Coordinates of C-alpha atoms in Angstrom, one line a residue:
M1 CA 12.0 -43.5 -14.7
T2 CA 15.4 -43.5 -16.5
V3 CA 16.2 -40.2 -18.3
R4 CA 18.3 -40.9 -21.4
L5 CA 21.2 -38.8 -22.6
G6 CA 20.1 -36.4 -25.3
S7 CA 16.4 -36.8 -24.5
P8 CA 13.9 -33.9 -24.2
E9 CA 13.4 -35.1 -20.6
L10 CA 17.1 -34.6 -19.8
R11 CA 17.0 -31.1 -21.3
E12 CA 13.9 -30.3 -19.1
L13 CA 15.6 -31.7 -16.0
I14 CA 18.8 -29.6 -16.6
A15 CA 16.7 -26.5 -17.3
G16 CA 14.8 -27.0 -14.0
I17 CA 18.1 -27.3 -12.1
A18 CA 19.5 -24.1 -13.9
A19 CA 16.4 -22.1 -13.1
G20 CA 17.2 -21.4 -9.5
A21 CA 20.9 -22.0 -9.4
A22 CA 22.1 -18.4 -9.1
E23 CA 19.6 -17.6 -6.4
R24 CA 20.4 -20.7 -4.5
E25 CA 24.0 -19.8 -4.5
R26 CA 23.4 -16.2 -3.6
S27 CA 21.2 -17.3 -0.7
D28 CA 23.5 -20.1 0.4
V29 CA 20.9 -22.8 -0.1
S30 CA 22.0 -26.4 -0.5
P31 CA 20.7 -28.1 -3.6
F32 CA 19.4 -31.3 -2.0
D33 CA 16.4 -31.5 -4.2
Q34 CA 18.4 -31.1 -7.4
V35 CA 20.9 -33.8 -6.5
K36 CA 18.1 -36.1 -5.6
A37 CA 16.4 -35.3 -8.9
V38 CA 19.5 -36.4 -10.8
A39 CA 19.7 -39.6 -8.9
T40 CA 16.0 -40.3 -9.2
A41 CA 16.3 -39.9 -12.9
G42 CA 18.7 -42.8 -13.0
L43 CA 21.6 -40.5 -14.1
G44 CA 23.8 -41.7 -11.4
A45 CA 24.0 -45.0 -13.3
L46 CA 25.1 -43.4 -16.6
A47 CA 28.5 -45.2 -16.7
L48 CA 27.1 -48.6 -15.9
P49 CA 27.1 -51.0 -18.9
V50 CA 23.7 -51.5 -20.5
D51 CA 23.5 -55.1 -19.3
E52 CA 24.1 -53.8 -15.7
G53 CA 21.2 -51.4 -15.9
G54 CA 23.0 -48.3 -17.0
Q55 CA 23.3 -46.4 -20.3
G56 CA 26.8 -47.6 -21.1
A57 CA 28.1 -44.0 -21.3
T58 CA 31.7 -43.5 -22.4
I59 CA 33.9 -41.2 -20.3
R60 CA 33.5 -38.6 -23.1
E61 CA 29.7 -38.9 -22.9
L62 CA 29.8 -38.9 -19.1
L63 CA 31.9 -35.7 -18.9
G64 CA 29.8 -34.1 -21.6
F65 CA 26.8 -34.6 -19.3
V66 CA 28.8 -33.1 -16.4
I67 CA 29.6 -30.0 -18.5
D68 CA 25.9 -29.6 -19.2
L69 CA 25.1 -30.0 -15.6
A70 CA 27.8 -27.7 -14.5
E71 CA 26.5 -25.0 -16.8
A72 CA 23.2 -25.4 -15.1
D73 CA 24.6 -25.6 -11.5
P74 CA 28.3 -26.3 -10.8
I75 CA 27.5 -27.1 -7.2
V76 CA 25.2 -30.1 -8.2
A77 CA 27.7 -31.3 -10.7
H78 CA 30.6 -31.1 -8.2
V79 CA 28.6 -33.0 -5.6
L80 CA 28.5 -36.0 -7.9
R81 CA 32.3 -36.2 -8.7
T82 CA 33.1 -39.0 -6.2
H83 CA 29.9 -40.8 -7.2
Y84 CA 30.8 -41.1 -10.8
S85 CA 34.4 -42.0 -10.0
Q86 CA 33.3 -44.6 -7.6
T87 CA 30.8 -46.0 -10.1
L88 CA 33.6 -46.5 -12.7
G89 CA 35.5 -48.3 -10.0
F90 CA 32.6 -50.6 -9.3
V91 CA 32.3 -51.5 -12.9
R92 CA 36.1 -52.0 -13.2
G93 CA 36.1 -54.3 -10.2
G94 CA 32.9 -56.1 -10.9
H95 CA 31.5 -55.2 -7.5
T96 CA 28.0 -56.6 -7.9
R97 CA 26.6 -55.4 -4.6
W98 CA 27.6 -51.8 -5.1
L99 CA 26.4 -51.8 -8.7
E100 CA 23.0 -52.7 -7.3
E101 CA 23.1 -49.7 -5.0
V102 CA 24.0 -47.4 -8.0
R103 CA 21.0 -48.9 -10.0
A104 CA 18.8 -48.2 -7.0
G105 CA 19.6 -44.5 -7.2
K106 CA 22.0 -44.3 -4.2
V107 CA 24.6 -41.6 -4.1
F108 CA 28.2 -42.2 -3.1
G109 CA 30.3 -39.5 -1.3
N110 CA 33.9 -39.5 0.0
A111 CA 36.0 -39.2 3.1
I112 CA 39.5 -39.5 1.7
S113 CA 41.6 -36.4 2.4
E114 CA 43.0 -35.3 5.7
T115 CA 44.4 -32.0 6.9
G116 CA 47.4 -31.4 9.2
A117 CA 51.1 -31.8 8.6
V118 CA 50.8 -34.7 6.1
A119 CA 51.7 -33.9 2.5
A120 CA 48.6 -34.0 0.3
G121 CA 48.4 -37.0 -2.0
N122 CA 50.6 -39.5 -0.3
H123 CA 47.9 -41.5 1.6
D124 CA 49.7 -41.2 4.9
F125 CA 46.4 -41.4 6.7
T126 CA 45.8 -41.1 10.5
T127 CA 42.3 -42.6 10.1
T128 CA 42.5 -46.2 11.1
L129 CA 40.6 -49.5 10.7
T130 CA 41.2 -51.8 13.6
E131 CA 40.2 -55.4 13.9
T132 CA 38.7 -56.3 17.3
D133 CA 37.0 -59.3 18.8
A134 CA 33.7 -57.7 17.9
G135 CA 34.8 -56.9 14.2
W136 CA 36.3 -53.9 12.4
R137 CA 36.2 -50.4 13.9
L138 CA 36.8 -47.2 12.0
D139 CA 38.1 -44.1 13.7
G140 CA 39.4 -40.8 12.3
V141 CA 38.6 -37.3 10.9
K142 CA 38.5 -36.4 7.2
Y143 CA 38.1 -33.1 5.4
Y144 CA 37.3 -32.0 1.9
S145 CA 34.5 -34.6 1.9
T146 CA 32.8 -33.2 -1.2
G147 CA 29.4 -34.6 -1.8
T148 CA 29.1 -36.5 1.4
L149 CA 26.4 -34.2 2.8
Y150 CA 24.2 -35.4 0.0
S151 CA 25.2 -39.1 -0.1
D152 CA 23.8 -42.4 1.1
W153 CA 27.2 -44.2 1.3
I154 CA 30.7 -42.8 2.1
S155 CA 33.8 -44.1 0.5
V156 CA 36.5 -44.0 3.3
A157 CA 40.2 -44.5 3.0
A158 CA 42.0 -45.7 6.2
R159 CA 45.2 -47.3 7.4
V160 CA 45.2 -51.0 8.3
E161 CA 48.0 -53.1 9.7
G162 CA 51.0 -53.6 7.5
D163 CA 51.3 -50.1 6.1
R164 CA 48.3 -50.8 3.9
V165 CA 45.3 -48.6 2.9
A166 CA 41.8 -50.0 2.8
T167 CA 38.8 -48.4 1.1
V168 CA 35.5 -49.2 2.8
L169 CA 32.0 -48.1 2.2
V170 CA 29.8 -47.2 5.2
P171 CA 26.3 -45.7 5.2
V172 CA 26.0 -42.1 6.2
S173 CA 23.3 -43.0 8.8
R174 CA 25.5 -45.5 10.7
P175 CA 26.1 -44.7 14.4
G176 CA 29.4 -43.0 15.0
V177 CA 29.4 -41.2 11.6
A178 CA 29.1 -37.4 11.8
V179 CA 29.0 -35.3 8.6
V180 CA 29.7 -31.7 9.5
D181 CA 28.6 -28.9 7.1
D182 CA 31.6 -26.6 7.9
W183 CA 33.0 -25.9 4.5
D184 CA 33.5 -22.1 4.2
G185 CA 35.0 -21.7 0.8
M186 CA 34.4 -18.5 -1.2
G187 CA 33.2 -20.7 -4.1
Q188 CA 31.5 -24.1 -4.4
S189 CA 30.1 -23.1 -1.1
R190 CA 27.3 -25.7 -0.9
T191 CA 29.1 -28.8 -2.1
G192 CA 29.4 -30.2 1.5
T193 CA 33.2 -30.1 1.3
G194 CA 33.6 -30.2 5.0
T195 CA 34.5 -32.5 7.9
T196 CA 33.5 -36.1 8.3
R197 CA 34.2 -37.8 11.7
F198 CA 34.2 -41.5 12.4
T199 CA 34.1 -42.7 16.0
D200 CA 34.2 -46.4 16.7
V201 CA 32.2 -47.0 13.5
V202 CA 31.3 -50.7 12.9
V203 CA 32.5 -51.9 9.4
A204 CA 31.5 -55.3 8.1
D205 CA 33.8 -57.5 6.1
E206 CA 31.6 -57.2 3.0
E207 CA 32.0 -53.4 3.2
F208 CA 35.6 -53.5 2.3
L209 CA 36.2 -52.5 -1.3
T210 CA 40.0 -52.8 -1.6
V211 CA 43.0 -53.3 0.6
R212 CA 46.4 -52.4 -0.9
P213 CA 49.9 -51.3 0.0
R214 CA 49.9 -47.6 0.8
H215 CA 52.3 -46.8 -2.1
E216 CA 50.7 -49.0 -4.7
P217 CA 49.6 -46.9 -7.7
R218 CA 45.9 -46.6 -8.4
P219 CA 44.4 -47.8 -11.6
A220 CA 45.7 -45.9 -14.6
S221 CA 42.5 -44.1 -15.4
D222 CA 41.3 -43.4 -11.9
V223 CA 43.2 -40.2 -10.9
P224 CA 43.1 -38.7 -14.4
F225 CA 39.3 -39.1 -14.5
L226 CA 39.0 -37.4 -11.1
Q227 CA 41.2 -34.5 -12.2
L228 CA 39.6 -34.1 -15.6
Y229 CA 36.2 -34.0 -13.9
L230 CA 37.2 -30.7 -12.3
Q231 CA 38.0 -29.3 -15.7
A232 CA 34.6 -30.4 -17.0
L233 CA 33.1 -28.3 -14.2
V234 CA 35.2 -25.3 -15.3
A235 CA 34.1 -25.8 -18.9
G236 CA 30.4 -25.8 -17.8
I237 CA 30.9 -22.6 -15.8
L238 CA 32.6 -20.9 -18.8
R239 CA 29.5 -21.6 -20.9
S240 CA 27.6 -19.7 -18.3
V241 CA 30.1 -16.9 -18.3
A242 CA 29.7 -16.5 -22.1
A243 CA 25.9 -16.7 -21.9
D244 CA 25.7 -14.2 -19.1
A245 CA 28.0 -11.8 -21.0
A246 CA 25.7 -11.9 -24.0
T247 CA 22.6 -11.4 -21.8
L248 CA 24.3 -8.5 -20.0
V249 CA 25.0 -6.7 -23.3
R250 CA 21.5 -7.3 -24.5
S251 CA 20.0 -5.9 -21.3
R252 CA 21.9 -2.6 -21.4
T253 CA 19.9 0.4 -22.5
R254 CA 22.7 3.0 -22.3
T255 CA 26.4 3.3 -22.7
F256 CA 29.2 5.7 -22.2
D257 CA 29.3 9.0 -24.0
H258 CA 32.7 8.1 -25.6
A259 CA 31.7 4.6 -26.6
P260 CA 32.1 3.7 -30.3
A261 CA 28.4 2.9 -30.8
A262 CA 25.1 4.5 -29.4
Q263 CA 23.7 1.1 -28.4
P264 CA 25.7 -1.5 -26.5
V265 CA 24.5 -4.4 -28.8
D266 CA 26.1 -2.5 -31.7
D267 CA 29.4 -1.8 -29.9
P268 CA 32.2 -3.7 -31.7
I269 CA 34.3 -3.7 -28.5
L270 CA 31.6 -5.5 -26.5
Q271 CA 30.9 -7.8 -29.5
E272 CA 34.6 -8.8 -29.6
T273 CA 34.7 -9.4 -25.8
V274 CA 31.6 -11.6 -25.9
G275 CA 33.1 -13.5 -28.9
R276 CA 36.3 -14.2 -27.0
L277 CA 34.4 -15.5 -24.1
A278 CA 32.3 -17.8 -26.3
S279 CA 35.5 -19.0 -27.9
A280 CA 37.1 -19.7 -24.5
A281 CA 34.1 -21.8 -23.5
W282 CA 34.1 -23.7 -26.8
V283 CA 37.8 -24.5 -26.6
A284 CA 37.5 -25.6 -22.9
E285 CA 34.8 -28.1 -23.7
A286 CA 36.7 -29.4 -26.7
A287 CA 39.8 -29.9 -24.6
V288 CA 38.0 -31.7 -21.9
L289 CA 36.3 -34.1 -24.3
A290 CA 39.5 -34.7 -26.2
A291 CA 41.3 -35.6 -22.9
A292 CA 38.4 -37.8 -22.0
D293 CA 39.3 -40.0 -24.9
A294 CA 42.8 -40.5 -23.5
V295 CA 41.3 -41.4 -20.1
Q296 CA 38.9 -43.9 -21.9
V297 CA 41.9 -45.6 -23.5
A298 CA 43.4 -46.1 -20.0
E299 CA 40.1 -47.2 -18.6
D300 CA 39.7 -49.8 -21.3
A301 CA 43.2 -51.0 -20.7
V302 CA 42.6 -51.5 -17.0
R303 CA 39.4 -53.4 -17.6
A304 CA 41.2 -55.6 -20.1
G305 CA 44.0 -56.3 -17.6
E306 CA 46.6 -54.5 -19.8
P307 CA 47.2 -51.2 -18.1
T308 CA 50.5 -50.1 -19.7
A309 CA 52.6 -47.2 -18.4
E310 CA 52.1 -45.5 -21.8
V311 CA 48.3 -45.3 -21.6
G312 CA 48.4 -44.2 -18.0
R313 CA 50.9 -41.5 -18.8
A314 CA 48.9 -40.3 -21.8
A315 CA 45.8 -40.0 -19.6
S316 CA 47.6 -38.1 -16.9
V317 CA 49.3 -35.8 -19.4
A318 CA 46.0 -35.0 -21.1
A319 CA 44.2 -34.2 -17.9
S320 CA 47.1 -32.2 -16.6
A321 CA 47.5 -30.2 -19.8
V322 CA 43.8 -29.2 -19.8
K323 CA 44.1 -28.0 -16.2
V324 CA 47.3 -26.0 -16.8
H325 CA 45.7 -24.2 -19.7
L326 CA 42.2 -23.7 -18.3
D327 CA 43.3 -22.5 -14.8
R328 CA 44.5 -19.2 -16.2
V329 CA 42.1 -18.8 -19.2
A330 CA 39.0 -19.6 -17.1
A331 CA 39.8 -17.2 -14.3
D332 CA 40.6 -14.4 -16.8
A333 CA 37.3 -15.1 -18.6
A334 CA 35.3 -14.8 -15.4
T335 CA 36.9 -11.4 -14.8
T336 CA 36.5 -10.2 -18.4
L337 CA 32.7 -10.9 -18.1
F338 CA 32.5 -7.6 -16.1
D339 CA 34.0 -5.6 -18.9
V340 CA 30.8 -5.9 -21.0
G341 CA 28.7 -4.3 -18.2
G342 CA 28.6 -1.0 -16.4
A343 CA 28.7 -0.7 -12.6
S344 CA 25.4 -2.5 -12.3
A345 CA 27.2 -5.7 -13.3
S346 CA 28.6 -5.8 -9.8
S347 CA 25.1 -5.9 -8.3
R348 CA 24.8 -8.7 -5.7
A349 CA 21.4 -9.4 -7.2
R350 CA 23.0 -10.4 -10.5
N351 CA 25.6 -12.6 -8.6
L352 CA 27.9 -12.6 -11.6
D353 CA 31.0 -12.9 -9.3
R354 CA 30.0 -16.5 -8.5
H355 CA 31.6 -17.6 -11.7
W356 CA 35.0 -16.3 -10.7
R357 CA 34.7 -17.6 -7.1
N358 CA 33.6 -21.0 -8.3
I359 CA 36.4 -21.3 -10.9
R360 CA 39.1 -20.0 -8.6
T361 CA 38.0 -22.4 -5.9
L362 CA 38.1 -25.3 -8.3
T363 CA 41.6 -24.4 -9.5
L364 CA 42.9 -24.6 -5.9
H365 CA 42.5 -28.4 -5.7
N366 CA 46.0 -28.7 -6.9
P367 CA 48.5 -26.0 -8.1
A368 CA 48.8 -25.6 -11.8
S369 CA 52.4 -24.4 -11.4
Y370 CA 53.5 -27.8 -9.9
R371 CA 51.6 -29.6 -12.6
A372 CA 53.1 -27.5 -15.4
S373 CA 56.5 -28.1 -13.9
A374 CA 56.0 -31.8 -13.9
L375 CA 54.9 -31.7 -17.6
G376 CA 58.0 -29.6 -18.4
R377 CA 60.3 -32.2 -16.7
L378 CA 58.6 -34.9 -18.7
A379 CA 59.1 -33.1 -21.9
I380 CA 62.7 -32.0 -21.3
S381 CA 64.3 -35.0 -19.6
G382 CA 61.7 -37.7 -19.7
E383 CA 61.2 -37.7 -15.9
E384 CA 58.1 -39.6 -15.1
L385 CA 55.1 -37.8 -13.6
P386 CA 54.5 -38.1 -9.9
R387 CA 52.5 -41.1 -8.8
N388 CA 50.0 -39.9 -6.3
G389 CA 46.4 -38.7 -5.9
Y390 CA 46.9 -35.8 -8.3
F391 CA 48.4 -37.5 -11.3

């Protein structure tokens, strides 16, 4: 059954995911069933055109759904980041075989990033694809493999001869593939953002997605979408922050002797605080959706074969600006949440600190200071933004 955007069935599905999210996170339980439920409902195919079996969702509509899902459970929403990015790539490239896998409800994870002395974002990978008499062999170790623990297929980036980078897709179950659940982050703890090892893994010719020079820029909409997706997660969490703040005030039956009102619900200071949190959540969502329109323009240009520097820059600026603003605002909001409660707000049973931990972990994907500096150089002297996996 395909669950449609805006339908009662979608609201019911999201409510079901939200119901146990706080307890799953507090108990460190992986949301395998919830990710599966999203895929089974056909929501992994949202961005596929209607004539390809999808719902033809725009990037604005897709990220709107991500915000809703992140409000319910930001772990589940984050798990699907690579999947949705990869799906857009399949549509962009007309990859019929992989579109069939998306329609079949398969989930795509990633094994792109590596740790060590290599600078992040430059694609100087140590993972290799080697052609042998028996075919291609994949060897290497990846980290930050978000979502791969839940996936059917893994998108892997590796070096090939001639200082080129290949992206291949291999099934998680293939011999030589080891997905290690060793991510120990303080937030986003069950996203499967750990190690993936490849040891003499067989790769067929038809499993190659792209082969390109290592320094060749990616499609103009690709990286901005991936970066803006993280801000959609933050926007969803901020909705939860605002809702939990209102719930916390309503639940309080006593206040301080020197408070300006006898009942917390009548306290103008608490009312203002909740109002500011609700405003932060609203503005975050509006900013993400506005930036999504700029990414859509870049996506349309790529699909039309006319990806100009201007539309690519506009998409990168939009996604970057949202991050620079939200990083500080969101972390502050998740801290301010506790100002509307007494000491009981710190109870582990309430698990309200998860919002700050999840937001702060998401912000660490790339430093807002570097991003703001790049935006400043562009504004002051016209210096172009960096061209790597972060812009």
